[in-house]
Coordinates of C-alpha atoms and ligand atoms in Angstrom, one line a residue:
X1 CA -33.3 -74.8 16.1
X2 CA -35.6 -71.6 17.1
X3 CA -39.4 -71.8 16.9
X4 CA -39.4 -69.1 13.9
X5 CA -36.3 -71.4 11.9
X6 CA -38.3 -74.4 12.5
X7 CA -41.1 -72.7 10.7
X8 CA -38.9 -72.4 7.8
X9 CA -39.1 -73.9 4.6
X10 CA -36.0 -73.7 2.8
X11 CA -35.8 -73.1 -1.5
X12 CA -32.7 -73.4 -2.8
X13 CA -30.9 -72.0 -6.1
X14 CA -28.5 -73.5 -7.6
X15 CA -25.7 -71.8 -10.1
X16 CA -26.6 -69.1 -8.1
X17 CA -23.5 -66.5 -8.4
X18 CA -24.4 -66.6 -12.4
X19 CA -26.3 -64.2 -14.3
X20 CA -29.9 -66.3 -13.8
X21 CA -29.3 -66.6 -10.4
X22 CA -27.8 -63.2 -9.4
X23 CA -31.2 -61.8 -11.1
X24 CA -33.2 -64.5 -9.1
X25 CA -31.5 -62.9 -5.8
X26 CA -31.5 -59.4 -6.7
X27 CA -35.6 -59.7 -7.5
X28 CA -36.1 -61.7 -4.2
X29 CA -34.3 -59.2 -2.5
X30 CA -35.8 -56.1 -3.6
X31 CA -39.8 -56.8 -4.6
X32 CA -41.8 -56.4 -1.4
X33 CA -42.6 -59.3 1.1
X34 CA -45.6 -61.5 -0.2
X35 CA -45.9 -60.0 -3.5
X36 CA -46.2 -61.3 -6.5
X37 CA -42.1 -62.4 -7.4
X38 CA -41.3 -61.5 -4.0
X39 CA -40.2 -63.7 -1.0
X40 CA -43.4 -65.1 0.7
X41 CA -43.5 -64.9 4.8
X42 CA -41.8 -68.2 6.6
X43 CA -39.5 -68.9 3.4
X44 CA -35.8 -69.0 3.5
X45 CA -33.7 -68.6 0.1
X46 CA -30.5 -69.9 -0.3
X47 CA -28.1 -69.0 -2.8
X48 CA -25.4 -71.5 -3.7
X49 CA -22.5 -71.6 -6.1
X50 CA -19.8 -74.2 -7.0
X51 CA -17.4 -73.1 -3.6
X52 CA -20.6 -74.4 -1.6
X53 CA -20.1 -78.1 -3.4
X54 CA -18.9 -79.5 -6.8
X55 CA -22.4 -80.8 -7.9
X56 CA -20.8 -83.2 -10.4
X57 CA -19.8 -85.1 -7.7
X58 CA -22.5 -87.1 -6.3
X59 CA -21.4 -86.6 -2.3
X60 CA -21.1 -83.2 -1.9
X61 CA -24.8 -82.7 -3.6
X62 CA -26.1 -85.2 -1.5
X63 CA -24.8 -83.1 0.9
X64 CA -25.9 -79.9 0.2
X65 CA -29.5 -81.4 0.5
X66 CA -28.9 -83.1 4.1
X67 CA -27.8 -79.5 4.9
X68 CA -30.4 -77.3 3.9
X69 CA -33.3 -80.1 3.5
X70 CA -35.0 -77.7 0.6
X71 CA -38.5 -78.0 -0.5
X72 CA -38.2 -76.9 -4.1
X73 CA -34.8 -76.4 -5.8
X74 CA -34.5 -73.8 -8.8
X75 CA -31.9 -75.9 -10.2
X76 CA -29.5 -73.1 -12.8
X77 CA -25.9 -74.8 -11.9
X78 CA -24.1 -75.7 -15.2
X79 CA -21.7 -75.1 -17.3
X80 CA -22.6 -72.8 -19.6
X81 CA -21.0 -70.7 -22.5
X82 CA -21.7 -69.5 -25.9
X83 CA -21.4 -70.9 -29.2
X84 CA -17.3 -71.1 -29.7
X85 CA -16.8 -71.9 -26.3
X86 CA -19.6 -75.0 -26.8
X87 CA -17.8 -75.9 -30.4
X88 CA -14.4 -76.6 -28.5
X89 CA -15.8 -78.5 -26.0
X90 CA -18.6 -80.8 -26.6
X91 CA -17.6 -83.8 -24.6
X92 CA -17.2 -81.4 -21.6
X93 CA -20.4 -80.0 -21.9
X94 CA -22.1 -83.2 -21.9
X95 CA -20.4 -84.8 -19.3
X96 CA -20.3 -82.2 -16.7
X97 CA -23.8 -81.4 -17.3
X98 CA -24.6 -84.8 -17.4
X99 CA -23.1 -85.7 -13.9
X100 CA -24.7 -82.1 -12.2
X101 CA -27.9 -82.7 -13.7
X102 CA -28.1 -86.5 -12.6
X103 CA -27.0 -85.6 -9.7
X104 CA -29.6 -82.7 -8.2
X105 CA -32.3 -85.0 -9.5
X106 CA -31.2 -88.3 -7.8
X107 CA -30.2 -86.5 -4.3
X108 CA -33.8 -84.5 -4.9
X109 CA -35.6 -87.6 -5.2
X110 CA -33.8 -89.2 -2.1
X111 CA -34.5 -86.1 0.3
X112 CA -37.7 -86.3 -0.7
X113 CA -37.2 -82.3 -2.3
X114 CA -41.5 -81.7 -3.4
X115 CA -40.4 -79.3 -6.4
X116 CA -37.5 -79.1 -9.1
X117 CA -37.2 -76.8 -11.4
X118 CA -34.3 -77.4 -13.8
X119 CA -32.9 -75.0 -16.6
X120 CA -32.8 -76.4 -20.1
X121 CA -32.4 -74.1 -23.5
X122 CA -33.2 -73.3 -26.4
X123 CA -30.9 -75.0 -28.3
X124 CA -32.1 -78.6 -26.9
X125 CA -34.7 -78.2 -30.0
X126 CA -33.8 -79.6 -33.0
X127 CA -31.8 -77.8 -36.1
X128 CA -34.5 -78.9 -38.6
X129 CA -37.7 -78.9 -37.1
X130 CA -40.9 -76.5 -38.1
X131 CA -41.0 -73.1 -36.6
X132 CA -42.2 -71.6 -34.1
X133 CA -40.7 -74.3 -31.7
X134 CA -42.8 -75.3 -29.4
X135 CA -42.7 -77.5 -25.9
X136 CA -43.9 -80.7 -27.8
X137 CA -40.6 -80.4 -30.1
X138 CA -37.9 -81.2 -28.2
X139 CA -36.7 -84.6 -29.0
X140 CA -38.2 -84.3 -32.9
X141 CA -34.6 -84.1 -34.4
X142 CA -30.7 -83.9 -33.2
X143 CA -30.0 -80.2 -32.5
X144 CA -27.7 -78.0 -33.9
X145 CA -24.0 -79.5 -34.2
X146 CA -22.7 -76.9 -32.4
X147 CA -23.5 -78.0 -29.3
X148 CA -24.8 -80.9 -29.3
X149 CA -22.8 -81.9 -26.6
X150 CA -24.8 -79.6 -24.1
X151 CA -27.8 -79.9 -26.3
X152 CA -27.9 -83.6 -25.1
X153 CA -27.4 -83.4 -21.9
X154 CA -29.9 -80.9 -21.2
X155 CA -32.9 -82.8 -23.4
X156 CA -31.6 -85.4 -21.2
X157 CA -33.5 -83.5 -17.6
X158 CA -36.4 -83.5 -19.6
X159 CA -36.2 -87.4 -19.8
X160 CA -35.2 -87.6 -16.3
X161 CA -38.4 -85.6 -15.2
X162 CA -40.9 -87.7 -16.9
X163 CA -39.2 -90.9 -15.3
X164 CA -38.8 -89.5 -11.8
X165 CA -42.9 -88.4 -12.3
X166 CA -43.8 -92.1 -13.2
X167 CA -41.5 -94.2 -11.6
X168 CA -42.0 -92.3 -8.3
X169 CA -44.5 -89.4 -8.9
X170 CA -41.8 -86.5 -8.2
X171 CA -43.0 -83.1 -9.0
X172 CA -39.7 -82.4 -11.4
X173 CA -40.1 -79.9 -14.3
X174 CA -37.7 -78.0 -16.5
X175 CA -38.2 -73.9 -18.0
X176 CA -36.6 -73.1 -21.3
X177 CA -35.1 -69.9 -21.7
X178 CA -33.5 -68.5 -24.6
X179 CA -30.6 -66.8 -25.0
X180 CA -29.9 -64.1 -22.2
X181 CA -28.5 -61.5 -21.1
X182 CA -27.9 -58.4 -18.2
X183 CA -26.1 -57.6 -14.9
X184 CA -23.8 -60.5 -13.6
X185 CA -23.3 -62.3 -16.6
X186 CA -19.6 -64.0 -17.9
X187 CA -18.0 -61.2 -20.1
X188 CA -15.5 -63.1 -21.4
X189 CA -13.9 -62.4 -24.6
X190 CA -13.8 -65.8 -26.2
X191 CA -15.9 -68.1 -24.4
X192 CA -19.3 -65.9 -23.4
X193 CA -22.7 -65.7 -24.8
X194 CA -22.8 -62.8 -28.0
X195 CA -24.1 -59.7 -26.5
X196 CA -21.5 -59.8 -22.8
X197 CA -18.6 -60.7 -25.7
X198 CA -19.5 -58.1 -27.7
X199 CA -19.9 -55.2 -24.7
X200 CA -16.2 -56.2 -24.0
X201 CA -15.1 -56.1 -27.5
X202 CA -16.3 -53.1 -27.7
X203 CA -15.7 -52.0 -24.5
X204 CA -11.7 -52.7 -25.3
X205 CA -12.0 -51.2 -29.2
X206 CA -13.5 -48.3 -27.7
X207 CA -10.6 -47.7 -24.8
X208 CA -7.8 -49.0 -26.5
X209 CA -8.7 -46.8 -30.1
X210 CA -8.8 -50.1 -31.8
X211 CA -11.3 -52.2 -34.3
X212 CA -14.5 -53.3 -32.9
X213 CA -14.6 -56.9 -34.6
X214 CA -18.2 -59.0 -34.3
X215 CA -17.7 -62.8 -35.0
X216 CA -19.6 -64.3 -38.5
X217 CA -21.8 -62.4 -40.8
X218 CA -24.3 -60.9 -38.2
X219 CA -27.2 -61.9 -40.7
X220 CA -28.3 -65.1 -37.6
X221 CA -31.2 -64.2 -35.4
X222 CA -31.5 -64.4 -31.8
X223 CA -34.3 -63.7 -29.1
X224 CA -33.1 -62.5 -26.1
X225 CA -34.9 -62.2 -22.9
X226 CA -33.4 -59.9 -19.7
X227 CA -32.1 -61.4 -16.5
X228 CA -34.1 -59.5 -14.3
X229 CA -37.6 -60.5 -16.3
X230 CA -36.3 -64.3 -16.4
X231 CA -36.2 -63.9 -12.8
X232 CA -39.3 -63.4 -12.4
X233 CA -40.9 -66.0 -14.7
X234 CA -38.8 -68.6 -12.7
X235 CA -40.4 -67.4 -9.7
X236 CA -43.9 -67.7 -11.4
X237 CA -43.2 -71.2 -12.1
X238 CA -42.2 -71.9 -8.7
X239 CA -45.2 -70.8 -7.0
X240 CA -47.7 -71.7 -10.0
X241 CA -46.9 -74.6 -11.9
X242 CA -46.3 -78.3 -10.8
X243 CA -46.6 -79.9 -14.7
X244 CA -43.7 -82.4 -15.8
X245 CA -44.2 -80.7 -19.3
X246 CA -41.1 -78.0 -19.7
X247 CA -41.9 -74.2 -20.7
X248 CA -39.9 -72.3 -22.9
X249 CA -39.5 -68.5 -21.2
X250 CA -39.0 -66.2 -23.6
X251 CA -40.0 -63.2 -25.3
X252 CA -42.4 -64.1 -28.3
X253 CA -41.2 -65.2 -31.8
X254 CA -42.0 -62.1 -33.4
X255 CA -38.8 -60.5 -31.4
X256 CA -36.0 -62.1 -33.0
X257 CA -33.2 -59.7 -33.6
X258 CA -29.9 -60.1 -36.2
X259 CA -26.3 -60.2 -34.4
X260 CA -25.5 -57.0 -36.5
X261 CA -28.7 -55.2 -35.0
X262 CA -27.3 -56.8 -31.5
X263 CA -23.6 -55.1 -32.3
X264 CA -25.4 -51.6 -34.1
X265 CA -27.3 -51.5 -30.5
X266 CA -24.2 -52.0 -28.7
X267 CA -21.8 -49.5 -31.1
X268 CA -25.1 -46.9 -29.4
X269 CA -25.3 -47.6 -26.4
X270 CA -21.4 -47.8 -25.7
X271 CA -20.5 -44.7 -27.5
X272 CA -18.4 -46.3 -29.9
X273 CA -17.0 -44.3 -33.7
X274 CA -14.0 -46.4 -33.8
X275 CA -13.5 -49.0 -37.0
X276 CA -16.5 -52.1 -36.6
X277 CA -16.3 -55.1 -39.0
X278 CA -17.4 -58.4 -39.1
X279 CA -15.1 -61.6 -39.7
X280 CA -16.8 -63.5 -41.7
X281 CA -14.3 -66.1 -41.5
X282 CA -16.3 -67.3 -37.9
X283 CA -19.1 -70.0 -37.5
X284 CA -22.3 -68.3 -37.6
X285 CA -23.7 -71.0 -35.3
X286 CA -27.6 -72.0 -35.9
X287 CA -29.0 -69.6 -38.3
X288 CA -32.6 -69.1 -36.0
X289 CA -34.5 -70.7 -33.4
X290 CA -37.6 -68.8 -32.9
X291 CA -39.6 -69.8 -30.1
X292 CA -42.9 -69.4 -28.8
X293 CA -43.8 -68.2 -25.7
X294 CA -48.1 -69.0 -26.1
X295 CA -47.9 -71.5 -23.4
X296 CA -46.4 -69.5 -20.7
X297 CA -48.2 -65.9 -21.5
X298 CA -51.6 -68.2 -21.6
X299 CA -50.7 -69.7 -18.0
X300 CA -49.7 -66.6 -16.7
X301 CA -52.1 -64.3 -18.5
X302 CA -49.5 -62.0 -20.0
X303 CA -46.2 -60.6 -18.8
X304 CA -44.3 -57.0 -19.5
X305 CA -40.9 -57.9 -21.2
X306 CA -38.4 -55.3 -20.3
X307 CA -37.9 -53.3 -24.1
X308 CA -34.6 -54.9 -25.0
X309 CA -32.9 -51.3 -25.6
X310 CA -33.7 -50.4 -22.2
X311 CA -32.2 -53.5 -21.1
X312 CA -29.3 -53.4 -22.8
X313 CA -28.5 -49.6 -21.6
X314 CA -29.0 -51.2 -18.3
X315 CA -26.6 -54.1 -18.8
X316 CA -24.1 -51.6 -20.8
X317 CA -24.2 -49.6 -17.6
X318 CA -24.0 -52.3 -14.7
X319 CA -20.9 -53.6 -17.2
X320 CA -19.1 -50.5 -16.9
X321 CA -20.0 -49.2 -13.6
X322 CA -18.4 -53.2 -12.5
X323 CA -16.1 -53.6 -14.8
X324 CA -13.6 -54.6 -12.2
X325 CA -15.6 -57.3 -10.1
X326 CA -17.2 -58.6 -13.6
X327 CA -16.1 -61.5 -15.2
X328 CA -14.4 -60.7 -17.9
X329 CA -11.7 -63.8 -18.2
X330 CA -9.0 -61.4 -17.0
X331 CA -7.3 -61.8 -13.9
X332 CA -9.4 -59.0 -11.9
X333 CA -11.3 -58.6 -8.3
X334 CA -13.6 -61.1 -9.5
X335 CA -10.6 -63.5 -9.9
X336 CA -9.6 -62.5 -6.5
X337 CA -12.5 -63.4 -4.4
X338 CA -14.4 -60.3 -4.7
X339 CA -16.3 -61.0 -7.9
X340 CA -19.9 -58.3 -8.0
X341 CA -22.3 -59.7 -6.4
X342 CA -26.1 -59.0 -5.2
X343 CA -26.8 -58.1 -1.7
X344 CA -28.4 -61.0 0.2
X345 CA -32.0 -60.9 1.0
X346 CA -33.1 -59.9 4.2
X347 CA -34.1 -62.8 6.1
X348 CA -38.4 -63.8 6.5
X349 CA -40.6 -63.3 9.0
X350 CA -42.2 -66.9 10.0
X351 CA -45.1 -68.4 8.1
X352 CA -48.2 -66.6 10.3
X353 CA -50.8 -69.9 11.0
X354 CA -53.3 -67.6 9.2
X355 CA -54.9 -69.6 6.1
X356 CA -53.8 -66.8 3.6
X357 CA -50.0 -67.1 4.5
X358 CA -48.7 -68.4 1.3
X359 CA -45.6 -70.0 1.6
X360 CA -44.5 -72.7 -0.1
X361 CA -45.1 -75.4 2.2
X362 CA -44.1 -78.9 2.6
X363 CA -47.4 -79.8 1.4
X364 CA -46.5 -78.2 -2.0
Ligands
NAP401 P1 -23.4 -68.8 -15.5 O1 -23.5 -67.3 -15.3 O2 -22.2 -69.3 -16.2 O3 -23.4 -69.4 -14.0 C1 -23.3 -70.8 -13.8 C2 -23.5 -71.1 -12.4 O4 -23.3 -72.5 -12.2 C3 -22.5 -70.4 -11.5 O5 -23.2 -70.1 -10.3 C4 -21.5 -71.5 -11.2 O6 -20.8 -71.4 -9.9 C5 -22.4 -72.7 -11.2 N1 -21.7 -74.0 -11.4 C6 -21.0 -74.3 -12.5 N2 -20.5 -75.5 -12.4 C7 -20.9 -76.0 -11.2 C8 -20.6 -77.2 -10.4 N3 -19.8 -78.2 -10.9 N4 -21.1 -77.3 -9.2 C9 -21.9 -76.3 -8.6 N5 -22.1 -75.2 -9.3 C10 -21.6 -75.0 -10.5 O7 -24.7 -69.3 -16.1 P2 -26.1 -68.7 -16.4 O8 -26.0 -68.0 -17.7 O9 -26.6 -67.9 -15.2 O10 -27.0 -70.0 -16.7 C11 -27.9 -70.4 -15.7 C12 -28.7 -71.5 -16.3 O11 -29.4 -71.0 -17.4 C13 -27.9 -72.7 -16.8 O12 -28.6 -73.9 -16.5 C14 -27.9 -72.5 -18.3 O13 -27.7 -73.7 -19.0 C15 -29.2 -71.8 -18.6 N6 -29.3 -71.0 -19.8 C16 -28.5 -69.9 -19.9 C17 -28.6 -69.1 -21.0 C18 -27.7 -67.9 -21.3 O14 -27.9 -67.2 -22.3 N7 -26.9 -67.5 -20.3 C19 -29.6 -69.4 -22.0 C20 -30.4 -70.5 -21.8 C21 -30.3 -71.3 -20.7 P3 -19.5 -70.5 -9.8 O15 -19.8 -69.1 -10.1 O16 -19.1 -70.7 -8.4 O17 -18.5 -71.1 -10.8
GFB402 O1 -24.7 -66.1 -27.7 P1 -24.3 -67.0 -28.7 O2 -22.9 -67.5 -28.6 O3 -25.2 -68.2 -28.7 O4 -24.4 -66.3 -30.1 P2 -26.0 -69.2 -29.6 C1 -23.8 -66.7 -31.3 C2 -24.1 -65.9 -32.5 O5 -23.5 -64.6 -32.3 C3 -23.4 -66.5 -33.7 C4 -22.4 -64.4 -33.2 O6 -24.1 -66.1 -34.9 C5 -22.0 -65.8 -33.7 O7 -21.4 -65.8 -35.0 N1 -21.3 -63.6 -32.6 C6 -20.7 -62.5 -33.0 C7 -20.7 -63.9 -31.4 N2 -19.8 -62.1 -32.2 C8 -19.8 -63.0 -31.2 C9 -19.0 -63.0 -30.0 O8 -18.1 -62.2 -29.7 N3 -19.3 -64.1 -29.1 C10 -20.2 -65.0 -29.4 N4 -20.5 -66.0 -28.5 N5 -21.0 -65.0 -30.5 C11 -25.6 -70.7 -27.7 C12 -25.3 -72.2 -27.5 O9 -25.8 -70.5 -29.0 O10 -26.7 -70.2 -27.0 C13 -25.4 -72.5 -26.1 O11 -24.1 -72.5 -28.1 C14 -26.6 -71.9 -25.4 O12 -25.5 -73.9 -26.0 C15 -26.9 -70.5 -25.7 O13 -27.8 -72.6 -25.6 C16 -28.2 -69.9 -25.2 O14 -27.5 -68.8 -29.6 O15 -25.5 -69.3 -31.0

């Protein structure tokens, strides 16, 4: 090993060829050197996704860690999906996520990894609960039916975490996002988050002359925070905060939107005067979740949320600039191996010995 690879300390992301951790990469790779969200001097980031191990299986994560010996994991690897593609599937949910989960956390505690920080969601919360919800609600209630399969398994890190911090005093913690959206994400027709399924629907009414059909009654609301901003919080809490106690990541409870706004935004931004109707024959899901986001804006001292129009004119425009490298279920570039992806970072400079070099360090 080189004198300036030794001085290394190595983070790793996890699910990193998704829409959390394409965001993660692209703001590592573009905000200067040392500042704020950007890469600090002597660290090394490494981007993995499920070709670079199955994490449900408990050898090949064990040996990703004996490979790149990291020092903090942003753990986003899962299997994720929206709400019909979680209604089909609930044992499949919870196992997989069950087994990854288990998994990065056992193998982080073994290699001695100083920092976890492991995605959870919204929906972990209960259905029937008092709103806003809060970090302290969590296990209050069974969530939503929809997915409690997923639900489960991802109240389950928070468990974990509190275990691994008394049993053997890891540093594990867990963000809560809620529902997102931007460049990157899976723009599948039947099995994607709302606002990706809806940009193809309409995408595909618009191109094709046909109906532009929204699933349910579009009366639900939703927050929904940007990639790119995400990013950035997740970077915050990796370089700030080393509590066991999760924090939900999200815009703040007074930004809920309805699905039909969502789709009217979308109809905009796409350019779309075809037919648009809702089938209300479709599950509507959970009607809200609003969450607040007081504990992280009072840790960080505030934080400017993208507007979500400009957002989604960003996303609208990433989606049809990449149509054919995005994944959009159909058998495309992305299918072939040459899914769109963001540029790696350039590699560090070592740590400097100086005392103001702030890398995160073993010691972290
Ligand atoms: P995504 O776009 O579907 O990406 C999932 C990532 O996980 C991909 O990199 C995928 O690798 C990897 N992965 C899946 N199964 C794996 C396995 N068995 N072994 C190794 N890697 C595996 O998901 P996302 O939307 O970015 O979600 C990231 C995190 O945010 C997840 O933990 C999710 O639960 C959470 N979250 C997402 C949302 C949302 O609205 N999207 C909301 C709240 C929380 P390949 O690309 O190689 O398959
Ligand atoms: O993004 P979404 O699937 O997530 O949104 P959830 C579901 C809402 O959008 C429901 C409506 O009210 C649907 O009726 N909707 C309208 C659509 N058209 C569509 C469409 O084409 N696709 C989809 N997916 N929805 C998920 C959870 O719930 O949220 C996951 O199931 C995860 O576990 C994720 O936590 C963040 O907010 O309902």
């Amino acid at each position: 090993m080189s004198t300036s690879e030794s001085q290394q300390v190595t983070i790793v992301v996890t699910g990193a060829s998704g829409l959390v951790g394409s965001a993660i990469k692209q703001v590592i790779a573009t905000e200067p050197l040392d500042s704020p969200y950007g890469r600090r001097r002597g660290e090394r980031w490494v981007f993995l996704r499920s070709t670079d191990g199955d994490l449900r299986d408990p050898a090949q994560t064990d040996a990703m860690y004996a490979k790149y010996k990291p020092v903090a994991v942003i753990h986003l690897a899962a299997l994720v999906g929206g709400l019909f593609n979680n209604m089909r599937h609930n044992l499949t949910f919870l196992r997989e996520n069950l087994l990854i989960n288990d998994n990065i956390l056992w193998s982080a505690y073994k290699h001695n990894t100083k920092k976890v920080i492991s995605c959870l969601s919204t929906c972990v919360f209960p259905d029937k609960v008092e709103y806003p919800l809060t970090e302290a609600k969590i296990h209050l209630g069974p969530p939503h039916s929809s997915n409690f399969g997923y639900s489960h398994a991802k109240r389950m890190v928070d468990v974990q975490n509190r275990a691994y911090k008394e049993e053997f005093g890891c540093n594990f913690s867990s963000a809560i996002p809620t529902n997102v959206f931007g460049p990157y994400d899976n723009f599948d027709l039947e099995d994607s988050h709302v606002i990706p399924g809806l940009m193809h629907k309409c995408y595909l009414a618009k191109k094709n002359g046909t109906p532009f059909i929204v699933s349910g009654t579009g009366k639900p609301l939703r927050q929904f925070i940007y990639s790119l901003d995400l990013a950035k919080l997740f970077i915050w809490m990796l370089r700030e905060y080393d509590s066991v106690e999760p924090l939900i990541l999200s815009v703040g409870e007074d930004e809920e939107i309805s699905i039909k706004e969502v789709a009217d935004a979308i109809v905009r931004e796409m350019g779309f005067t075809g037919e648009y109707r809702f089938d209300t024959t479709k599950s509507d899901g959970q009607f809200r979740k609003p969450a607040s986001n007081a504990q992280i804006m009072s840790l960080m001292g505030g934080f400017k949320f993208t507007p979500f129009d400009v957002a989604l004119h960003e996303t609208v425009k990433w989606f049809e600039e990449n149509y054919d490298g995005a994944r959009t279920g159909f058998k495309n570039s992305a299918t072939e191996g040459k899914r769109a992806q963001p540029k790696e970072p350039e590699p560090t400079p070592p740590s400097s010995p100086r005392a103001d070099s702030k890398a995160l360090n073993a010691s972290t």
